[in-house]
Tab-separated table of C-alpha atoms and ligand atoms in Angstrom:
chain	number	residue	atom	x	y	z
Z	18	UNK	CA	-24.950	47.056	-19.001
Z	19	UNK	CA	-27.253	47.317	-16.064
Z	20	UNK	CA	-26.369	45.029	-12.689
Z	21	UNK	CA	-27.954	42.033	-12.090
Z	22	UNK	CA	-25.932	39.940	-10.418
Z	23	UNK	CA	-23.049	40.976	-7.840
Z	24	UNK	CA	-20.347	39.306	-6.042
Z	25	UNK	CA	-18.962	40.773	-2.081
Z	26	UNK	CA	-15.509	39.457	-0.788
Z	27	UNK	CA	-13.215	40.526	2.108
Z	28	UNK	CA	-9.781	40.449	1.338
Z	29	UNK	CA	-6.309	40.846	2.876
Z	30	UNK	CA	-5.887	41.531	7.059
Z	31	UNK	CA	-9.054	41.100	8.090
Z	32	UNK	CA	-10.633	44.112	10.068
Z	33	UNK	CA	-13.731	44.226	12.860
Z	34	UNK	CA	-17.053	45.837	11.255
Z	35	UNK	CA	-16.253	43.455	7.859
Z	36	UNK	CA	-19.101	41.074	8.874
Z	37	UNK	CA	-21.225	44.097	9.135
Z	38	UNK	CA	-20.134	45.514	5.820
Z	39	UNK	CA	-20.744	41.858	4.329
Z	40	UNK	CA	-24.277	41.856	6.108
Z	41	UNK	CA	-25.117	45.653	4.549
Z	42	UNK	CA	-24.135	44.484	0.916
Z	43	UNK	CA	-25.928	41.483	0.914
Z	44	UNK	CA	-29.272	42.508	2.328
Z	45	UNK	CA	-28.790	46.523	0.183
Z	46	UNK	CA	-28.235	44.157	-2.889
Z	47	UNK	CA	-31.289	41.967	-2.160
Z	48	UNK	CA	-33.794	45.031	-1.472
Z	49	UNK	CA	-32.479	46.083	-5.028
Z	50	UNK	CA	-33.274	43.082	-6.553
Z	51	UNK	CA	-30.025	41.831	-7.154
Z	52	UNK	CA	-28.685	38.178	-7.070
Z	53	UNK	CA	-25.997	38.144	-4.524
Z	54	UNK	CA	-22.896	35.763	-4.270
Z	55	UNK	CA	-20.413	35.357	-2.040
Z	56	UNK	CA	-16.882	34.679	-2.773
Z	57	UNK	CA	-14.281	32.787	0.006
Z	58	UNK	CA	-10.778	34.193	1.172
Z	59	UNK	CA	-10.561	36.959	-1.291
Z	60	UNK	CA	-8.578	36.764	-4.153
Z	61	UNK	CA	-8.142	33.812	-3.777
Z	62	UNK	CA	-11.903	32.721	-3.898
Z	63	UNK	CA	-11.416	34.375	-7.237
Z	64	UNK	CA	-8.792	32.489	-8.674
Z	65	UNK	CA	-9.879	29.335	-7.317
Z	66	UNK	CA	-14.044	29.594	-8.340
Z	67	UNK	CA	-14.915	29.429	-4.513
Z	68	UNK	CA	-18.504	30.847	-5.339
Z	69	UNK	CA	-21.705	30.632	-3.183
Z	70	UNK	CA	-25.140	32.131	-3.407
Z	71	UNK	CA	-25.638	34.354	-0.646
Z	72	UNK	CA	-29.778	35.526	0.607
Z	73	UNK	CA	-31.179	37.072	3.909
Z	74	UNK	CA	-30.841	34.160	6.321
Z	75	UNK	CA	-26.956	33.676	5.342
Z	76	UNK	CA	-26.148	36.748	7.180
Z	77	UNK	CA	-28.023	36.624	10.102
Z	78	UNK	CA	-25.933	36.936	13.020
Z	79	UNK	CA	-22.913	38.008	12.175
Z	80	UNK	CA	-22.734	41.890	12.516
Z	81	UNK	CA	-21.188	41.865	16.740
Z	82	UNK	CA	-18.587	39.390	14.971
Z	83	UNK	CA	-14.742	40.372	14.583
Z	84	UNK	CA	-13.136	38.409	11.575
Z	85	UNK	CA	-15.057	37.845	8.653
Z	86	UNK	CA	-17.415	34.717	7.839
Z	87	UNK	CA	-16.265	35.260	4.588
Z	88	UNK	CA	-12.734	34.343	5.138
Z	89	UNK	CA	-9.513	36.399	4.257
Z	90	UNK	CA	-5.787	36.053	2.468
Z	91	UNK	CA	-3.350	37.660	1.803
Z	92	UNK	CA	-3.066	36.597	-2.572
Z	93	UNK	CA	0.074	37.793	-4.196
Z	94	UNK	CA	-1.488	35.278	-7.057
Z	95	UNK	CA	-3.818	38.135	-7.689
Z	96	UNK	CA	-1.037	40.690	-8.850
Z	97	UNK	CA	-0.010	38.579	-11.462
Z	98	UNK	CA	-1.143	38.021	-15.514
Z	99	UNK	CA	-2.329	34.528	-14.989
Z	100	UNK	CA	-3.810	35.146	-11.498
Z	101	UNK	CA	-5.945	37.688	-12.777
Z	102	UNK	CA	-7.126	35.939	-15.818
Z	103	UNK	CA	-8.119	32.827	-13.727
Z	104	UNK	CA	-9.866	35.195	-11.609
Z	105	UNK	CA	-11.600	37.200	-14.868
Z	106	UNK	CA	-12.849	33.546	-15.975
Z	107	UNK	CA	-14.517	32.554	-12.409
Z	108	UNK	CA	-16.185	36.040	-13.137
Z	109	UNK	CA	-17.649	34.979	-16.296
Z	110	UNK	CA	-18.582	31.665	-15.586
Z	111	UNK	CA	-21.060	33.135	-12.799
Z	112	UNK	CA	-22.164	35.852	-15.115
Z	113	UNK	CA	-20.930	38.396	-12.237
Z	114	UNK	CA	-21.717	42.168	-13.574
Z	115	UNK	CA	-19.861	43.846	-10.961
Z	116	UNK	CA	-18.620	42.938	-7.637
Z	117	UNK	CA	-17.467	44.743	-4.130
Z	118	UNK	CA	-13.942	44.279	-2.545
Z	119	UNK	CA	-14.154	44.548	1.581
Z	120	UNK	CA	-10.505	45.362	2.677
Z	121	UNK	CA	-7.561	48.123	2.660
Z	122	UNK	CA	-4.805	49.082	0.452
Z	123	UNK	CA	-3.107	45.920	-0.700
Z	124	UNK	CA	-7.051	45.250	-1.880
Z	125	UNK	CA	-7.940	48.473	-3.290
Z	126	UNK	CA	-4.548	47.999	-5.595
Z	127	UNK	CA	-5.705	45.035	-6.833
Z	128	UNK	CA	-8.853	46.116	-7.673
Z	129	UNK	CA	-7.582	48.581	-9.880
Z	130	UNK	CA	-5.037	46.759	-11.643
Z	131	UNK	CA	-7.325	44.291	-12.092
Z	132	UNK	CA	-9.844	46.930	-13.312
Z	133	UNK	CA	-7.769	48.806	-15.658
Z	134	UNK	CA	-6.700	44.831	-17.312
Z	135	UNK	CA	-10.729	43.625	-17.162
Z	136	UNK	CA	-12.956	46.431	-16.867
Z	137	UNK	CA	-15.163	44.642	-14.499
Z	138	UNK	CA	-17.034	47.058	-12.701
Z	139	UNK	CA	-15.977	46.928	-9.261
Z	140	UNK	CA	-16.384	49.235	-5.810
Z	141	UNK	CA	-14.216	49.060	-2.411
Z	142	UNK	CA	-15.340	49.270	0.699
Z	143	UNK	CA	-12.018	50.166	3.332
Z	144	UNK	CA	-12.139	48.163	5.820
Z	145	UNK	CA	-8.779	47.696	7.493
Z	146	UNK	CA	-7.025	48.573	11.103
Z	147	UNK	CA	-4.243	50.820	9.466
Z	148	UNK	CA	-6.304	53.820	8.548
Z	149	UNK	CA	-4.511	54.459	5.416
Z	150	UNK	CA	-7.123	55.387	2.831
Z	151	UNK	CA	-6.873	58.260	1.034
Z	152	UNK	CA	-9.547	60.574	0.590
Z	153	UNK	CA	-11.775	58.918	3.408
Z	154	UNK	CA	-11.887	59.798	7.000
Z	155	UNK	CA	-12.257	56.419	8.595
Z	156	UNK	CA	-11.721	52.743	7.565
Z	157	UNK	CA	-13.581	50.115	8.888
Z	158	UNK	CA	-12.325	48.809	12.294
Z	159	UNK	CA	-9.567	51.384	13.075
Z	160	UNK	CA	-11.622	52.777	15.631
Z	161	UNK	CA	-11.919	49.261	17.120
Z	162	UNK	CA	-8.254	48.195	17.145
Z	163	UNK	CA	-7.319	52.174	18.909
Z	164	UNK	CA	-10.224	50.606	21.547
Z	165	UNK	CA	-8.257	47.315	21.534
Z	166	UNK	CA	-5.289	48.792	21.911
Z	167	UNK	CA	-5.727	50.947	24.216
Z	168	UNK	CA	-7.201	48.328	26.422
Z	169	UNK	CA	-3.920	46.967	26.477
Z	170	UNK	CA	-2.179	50.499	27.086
Z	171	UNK	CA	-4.559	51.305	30.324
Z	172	UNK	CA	-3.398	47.509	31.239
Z	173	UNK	CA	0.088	48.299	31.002
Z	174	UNK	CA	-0.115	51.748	32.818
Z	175	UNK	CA	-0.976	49.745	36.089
Z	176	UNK	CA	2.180	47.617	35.983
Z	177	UNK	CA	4.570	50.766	34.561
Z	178	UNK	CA	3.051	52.626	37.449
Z	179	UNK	CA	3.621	49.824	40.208
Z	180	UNK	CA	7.074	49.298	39.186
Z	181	UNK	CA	8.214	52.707	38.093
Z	182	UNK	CA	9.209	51.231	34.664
Z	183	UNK	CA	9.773	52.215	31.288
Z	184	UNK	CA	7.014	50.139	28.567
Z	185	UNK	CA	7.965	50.669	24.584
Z	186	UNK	CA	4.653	49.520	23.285
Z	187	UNK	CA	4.375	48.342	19.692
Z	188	UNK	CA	1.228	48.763	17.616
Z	189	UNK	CA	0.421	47.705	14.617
Z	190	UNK	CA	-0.371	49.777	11.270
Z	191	UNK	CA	2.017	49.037	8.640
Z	192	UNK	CA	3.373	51.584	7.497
Z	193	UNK	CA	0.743	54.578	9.352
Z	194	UNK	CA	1.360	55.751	12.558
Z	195	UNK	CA	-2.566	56.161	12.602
Z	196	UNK	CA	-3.062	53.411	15.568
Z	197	UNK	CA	0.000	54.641	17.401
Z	198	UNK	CA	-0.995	58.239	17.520
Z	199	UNK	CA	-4.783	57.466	18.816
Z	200	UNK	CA	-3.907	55.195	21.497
Z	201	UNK	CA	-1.083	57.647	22.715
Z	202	UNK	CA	-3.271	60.340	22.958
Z	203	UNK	CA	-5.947	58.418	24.516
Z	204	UNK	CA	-3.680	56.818	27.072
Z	205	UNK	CA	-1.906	59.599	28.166
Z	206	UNK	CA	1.385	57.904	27.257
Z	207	UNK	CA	4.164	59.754	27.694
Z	208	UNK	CA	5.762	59.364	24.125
Z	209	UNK	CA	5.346	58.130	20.393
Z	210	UNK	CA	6.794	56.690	17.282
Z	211	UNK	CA	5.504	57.529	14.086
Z	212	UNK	CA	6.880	56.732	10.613
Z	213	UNK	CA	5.357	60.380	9.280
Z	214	UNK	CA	7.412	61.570	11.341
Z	215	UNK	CA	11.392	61.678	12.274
Z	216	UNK	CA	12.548	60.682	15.534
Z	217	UNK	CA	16.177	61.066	17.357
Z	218	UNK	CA	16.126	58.520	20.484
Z	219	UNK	CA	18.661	59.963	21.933
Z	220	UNK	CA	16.239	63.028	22.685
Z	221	UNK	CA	13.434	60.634	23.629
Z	222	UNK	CA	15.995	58.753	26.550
Z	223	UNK	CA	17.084	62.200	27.471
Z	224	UNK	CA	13.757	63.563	28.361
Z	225	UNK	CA	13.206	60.243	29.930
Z	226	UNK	CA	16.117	60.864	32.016
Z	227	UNK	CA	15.088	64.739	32.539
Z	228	UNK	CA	11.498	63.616	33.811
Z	229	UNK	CA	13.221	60.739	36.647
Z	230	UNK	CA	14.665	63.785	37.665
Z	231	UNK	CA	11.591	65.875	38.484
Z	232	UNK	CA	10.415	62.545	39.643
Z	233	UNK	CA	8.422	61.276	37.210
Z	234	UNK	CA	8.468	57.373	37.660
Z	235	UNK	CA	6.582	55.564	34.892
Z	236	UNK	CA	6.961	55.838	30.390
Z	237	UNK	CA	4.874	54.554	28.231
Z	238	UNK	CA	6.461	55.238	24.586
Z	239	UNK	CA	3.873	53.588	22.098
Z	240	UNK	CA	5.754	52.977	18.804
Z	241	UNK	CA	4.295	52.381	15.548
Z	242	UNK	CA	5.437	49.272	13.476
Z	243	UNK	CA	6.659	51.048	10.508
Z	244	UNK	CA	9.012	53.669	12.735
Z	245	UNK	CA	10.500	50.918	15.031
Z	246	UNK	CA	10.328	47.282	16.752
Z	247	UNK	CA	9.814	47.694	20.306
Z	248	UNK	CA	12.318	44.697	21.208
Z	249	UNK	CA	14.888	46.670	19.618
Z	250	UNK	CA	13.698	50.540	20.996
Z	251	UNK	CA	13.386	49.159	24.687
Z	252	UNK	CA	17.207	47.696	24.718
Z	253	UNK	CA	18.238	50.942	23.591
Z	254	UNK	CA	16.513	52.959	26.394
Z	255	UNK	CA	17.813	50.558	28.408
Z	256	UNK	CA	21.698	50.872	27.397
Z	257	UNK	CA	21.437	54.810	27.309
Z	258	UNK	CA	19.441	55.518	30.549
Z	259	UNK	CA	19.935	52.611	32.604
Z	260	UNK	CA	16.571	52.198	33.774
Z	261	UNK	CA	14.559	49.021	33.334
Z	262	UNK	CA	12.488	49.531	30.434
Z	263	UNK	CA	10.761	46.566	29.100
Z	264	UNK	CA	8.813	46.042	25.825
Z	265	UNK	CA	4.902	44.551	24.559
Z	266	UNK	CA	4.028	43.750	21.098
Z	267	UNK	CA	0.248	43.923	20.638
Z	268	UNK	CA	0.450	42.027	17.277
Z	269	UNK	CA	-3.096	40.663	16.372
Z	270	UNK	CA	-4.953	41.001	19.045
Z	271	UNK	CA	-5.773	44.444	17.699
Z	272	UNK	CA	-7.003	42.460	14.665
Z	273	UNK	CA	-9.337	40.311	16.638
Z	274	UNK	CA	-12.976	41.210	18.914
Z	275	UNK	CA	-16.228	42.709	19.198
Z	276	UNK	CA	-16.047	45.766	16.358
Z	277	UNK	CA	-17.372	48.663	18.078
Z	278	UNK	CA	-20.455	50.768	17.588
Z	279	UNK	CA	-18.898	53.058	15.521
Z	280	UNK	CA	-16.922	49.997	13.397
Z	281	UNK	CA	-20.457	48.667	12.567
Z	282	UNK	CA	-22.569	51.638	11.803
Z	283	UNK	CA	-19.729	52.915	9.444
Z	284	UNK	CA	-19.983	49.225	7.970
Z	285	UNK	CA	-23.328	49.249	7.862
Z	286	UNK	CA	-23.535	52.661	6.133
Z	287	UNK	CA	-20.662	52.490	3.588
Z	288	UNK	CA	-21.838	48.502	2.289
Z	289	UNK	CA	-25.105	49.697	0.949
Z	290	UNK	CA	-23.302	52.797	-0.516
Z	291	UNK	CA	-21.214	50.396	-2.218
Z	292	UNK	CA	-24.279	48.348	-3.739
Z	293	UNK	CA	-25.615	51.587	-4.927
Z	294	UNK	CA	-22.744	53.059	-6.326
Z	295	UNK	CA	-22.168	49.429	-8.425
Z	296	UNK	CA	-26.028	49.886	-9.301
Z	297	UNK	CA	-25.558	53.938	-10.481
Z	298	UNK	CA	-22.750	52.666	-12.995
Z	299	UNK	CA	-20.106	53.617	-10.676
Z	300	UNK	CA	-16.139	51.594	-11.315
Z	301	UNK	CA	-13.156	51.666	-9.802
Z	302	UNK	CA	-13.664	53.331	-6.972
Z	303	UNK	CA	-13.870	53.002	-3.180
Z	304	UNK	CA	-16.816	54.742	-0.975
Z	305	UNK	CA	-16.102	56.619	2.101
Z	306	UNK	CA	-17.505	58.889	4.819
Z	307	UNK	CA	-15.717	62.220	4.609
Z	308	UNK	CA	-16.913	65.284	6.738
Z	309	UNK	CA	-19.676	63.712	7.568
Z	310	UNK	CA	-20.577	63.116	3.780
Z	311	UNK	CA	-20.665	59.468	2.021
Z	312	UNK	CA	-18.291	60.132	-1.194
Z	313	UNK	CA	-16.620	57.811	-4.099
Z	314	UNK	CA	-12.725	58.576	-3.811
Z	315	UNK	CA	-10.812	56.872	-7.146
Z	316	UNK	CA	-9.024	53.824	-6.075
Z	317	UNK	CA	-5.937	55.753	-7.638
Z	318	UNK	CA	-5.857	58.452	-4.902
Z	319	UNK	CA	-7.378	55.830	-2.768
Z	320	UNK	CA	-4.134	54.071	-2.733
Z	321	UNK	CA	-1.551	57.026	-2.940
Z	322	UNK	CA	-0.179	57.781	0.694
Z	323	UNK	CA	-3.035	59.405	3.243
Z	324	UNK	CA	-1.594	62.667	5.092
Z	325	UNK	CA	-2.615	62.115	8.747
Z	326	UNK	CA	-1.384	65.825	9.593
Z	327	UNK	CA	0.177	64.114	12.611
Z	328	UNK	CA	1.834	67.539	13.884
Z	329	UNK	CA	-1.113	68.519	15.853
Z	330	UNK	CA	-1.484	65.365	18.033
Z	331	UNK	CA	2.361	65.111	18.222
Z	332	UNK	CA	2.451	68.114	19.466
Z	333	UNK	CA	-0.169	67.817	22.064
Z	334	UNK	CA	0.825	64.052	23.082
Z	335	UNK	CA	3.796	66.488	23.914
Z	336	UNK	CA	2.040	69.485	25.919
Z	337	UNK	CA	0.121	67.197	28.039
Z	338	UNK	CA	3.034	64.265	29.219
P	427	F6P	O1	-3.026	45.660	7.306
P	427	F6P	C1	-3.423	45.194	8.562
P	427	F6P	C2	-2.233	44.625	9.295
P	427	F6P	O2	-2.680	44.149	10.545
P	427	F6P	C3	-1.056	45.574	9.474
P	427	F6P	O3	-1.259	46.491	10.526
P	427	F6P	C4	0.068	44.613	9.721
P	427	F6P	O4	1.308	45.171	9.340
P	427	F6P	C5	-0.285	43.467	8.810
P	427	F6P	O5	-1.681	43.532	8.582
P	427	F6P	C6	0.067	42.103	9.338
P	427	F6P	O6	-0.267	41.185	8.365
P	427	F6P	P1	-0.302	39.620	8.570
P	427	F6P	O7	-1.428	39.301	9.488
P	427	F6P	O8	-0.503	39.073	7.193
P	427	F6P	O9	1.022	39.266	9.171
């Protein structure tokens, strides 16, 4: 059945570079001569027939804006029998042929359960701070929270420095040590936590220890979320070196803000791939830049755990402290 009429929502934690994505649908979906409608907090919009037309002038202005004019939830609704068929009917009412889910892996899984139940044609664009699309490079606004985030870091360096303390920073990511790893290479911190990978404190406190001895005053350890909480990391440093060593948690500020170049033109690029893919007959799937090249990845292997091949940057995080 050729598409006519599409549907764009963003759904789950929001990520900077959605608007843009939201902005590149729309407008690719236009120039095709599609209807266009937009649906409110995700799944949730679904389920609850929050439907609105969407043209030219309703996206005008958005694309330097972190969040997502759309609106976002988090819909465990969705992942249930009755959820789904409430969310089937909105479909139908609106005569929607096909419609594009902006968001990461709680989305994507959705999608395809959904898909699998419904067969309503349906594309994903990843757009989420964790990184942890399979088959992809890049998700949407990654590269903006590492920028975020290491904002913070280069902040925190100053006062570490000053003080000749010991910072356990905690980053978000779920459960990817994608954010973690970036933002410890990038800010020359002196140590990190990563759920790919397994970690003995004891050996982190000793080197700590080691390094005061050759006179090395300041530690930044960034820790990802899913390894560690930093609360909890920075009392043990504390009881097993003695020296002051306090802890930050980001949280969502690395949510929030201006998506960066890079957040929108990935955005930009990857929403009208998504309108064309829909158009070409394409289903259950999620488009992504990889090598340089725009590619469909099946939301199965989408979803299925990402290898970061964290080794290499672990290991150099480790050459240059
Ligand atoms: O998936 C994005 C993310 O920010 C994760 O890094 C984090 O674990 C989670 O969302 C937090 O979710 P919420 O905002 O619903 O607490």
């Amino acid at each position: 059945m050729p598409i006519k009429k599409i549907a764009v929502l963003t759904t789950g934690g929001d990520a900077p570079g959605m608007n843009g994505a939201i902005r590149s649908v729309v407008r690719s979906a236009i120039n095709k001569d599609l209807e266009v409608v937009g649906v409110s907090r995700g799944y949730l919009g679904l389920i609850n027939d929050d439907v609105k037309a969407m043209d030219h002038r309703s996206v005008s202005g958005i694309i330097n804006l972190g969040g997502t004019v759309l609106k976002t939830a988090r819909c465990p609704e969705f992942h249930t029998p009755s959820g789904q068929r409430r969310a089937y009917e909105t479909i139908q009412k609106h005569r929607i042929d096909g419609f594009i889910v902006i968001g990461g892996n709680g989305s994507f899984t959705g999608a395809h359960s959904f898909y699998k139940k419904y067969k309503v044609p349906c594309i994903g664009v990843p757009a989420s701070i964790d990184n942890d699309i399979n088959g992809i490079d890049v998700t949407i606004g990654s590269d903006t929270a590492v920028n975020t985030a290491l904002l913070a870091i280069d902040n925190i360096r100053d006062t570490a420095t000053s003080m000749e303390r010991v910072f356990v920073v905690e980053v978000m990511g779920r459960g990817s040590g994608f954010i973690a790893l970036q933002v410890a290479l990038a800010g020359g911190c002196e140590g990190v936590l990563i759920p790919e990978q397994k970690f003995d404190l004891e050996k982190v406190c000793h080197e700590i220890v080691e390094g005061n001895l050759r006179g090395k005053i300041s530690w930044i350890i960034v820790v990802a979320e899913g390894a560690g909480s930093a609360p909890e990391i920075a009392k043990q440093i504390n009881r097993l070196t003695s020296l002051e060593a306090r802890a930050v948690v980001l949280g969502h500020i690395q949510r929030g803000g201006r998506p960066t170049a890079y957040s929108r033109s990935l955005a930009l690029i990857l929403g009208k791939a998504a309108v064309d893919a829909l158009v070409q007959g394409q289903k259950d799937k999620a488009v992504g830049s990889q090598n340089g090249e725009i590619v469909t990845v099946d939301f199965k292997r989408a979803i299925s755990k990402k290898d970061l091949k964290v080794n290499r940057l672990v290991n150099l995080i480790k050459v240059l402290t």
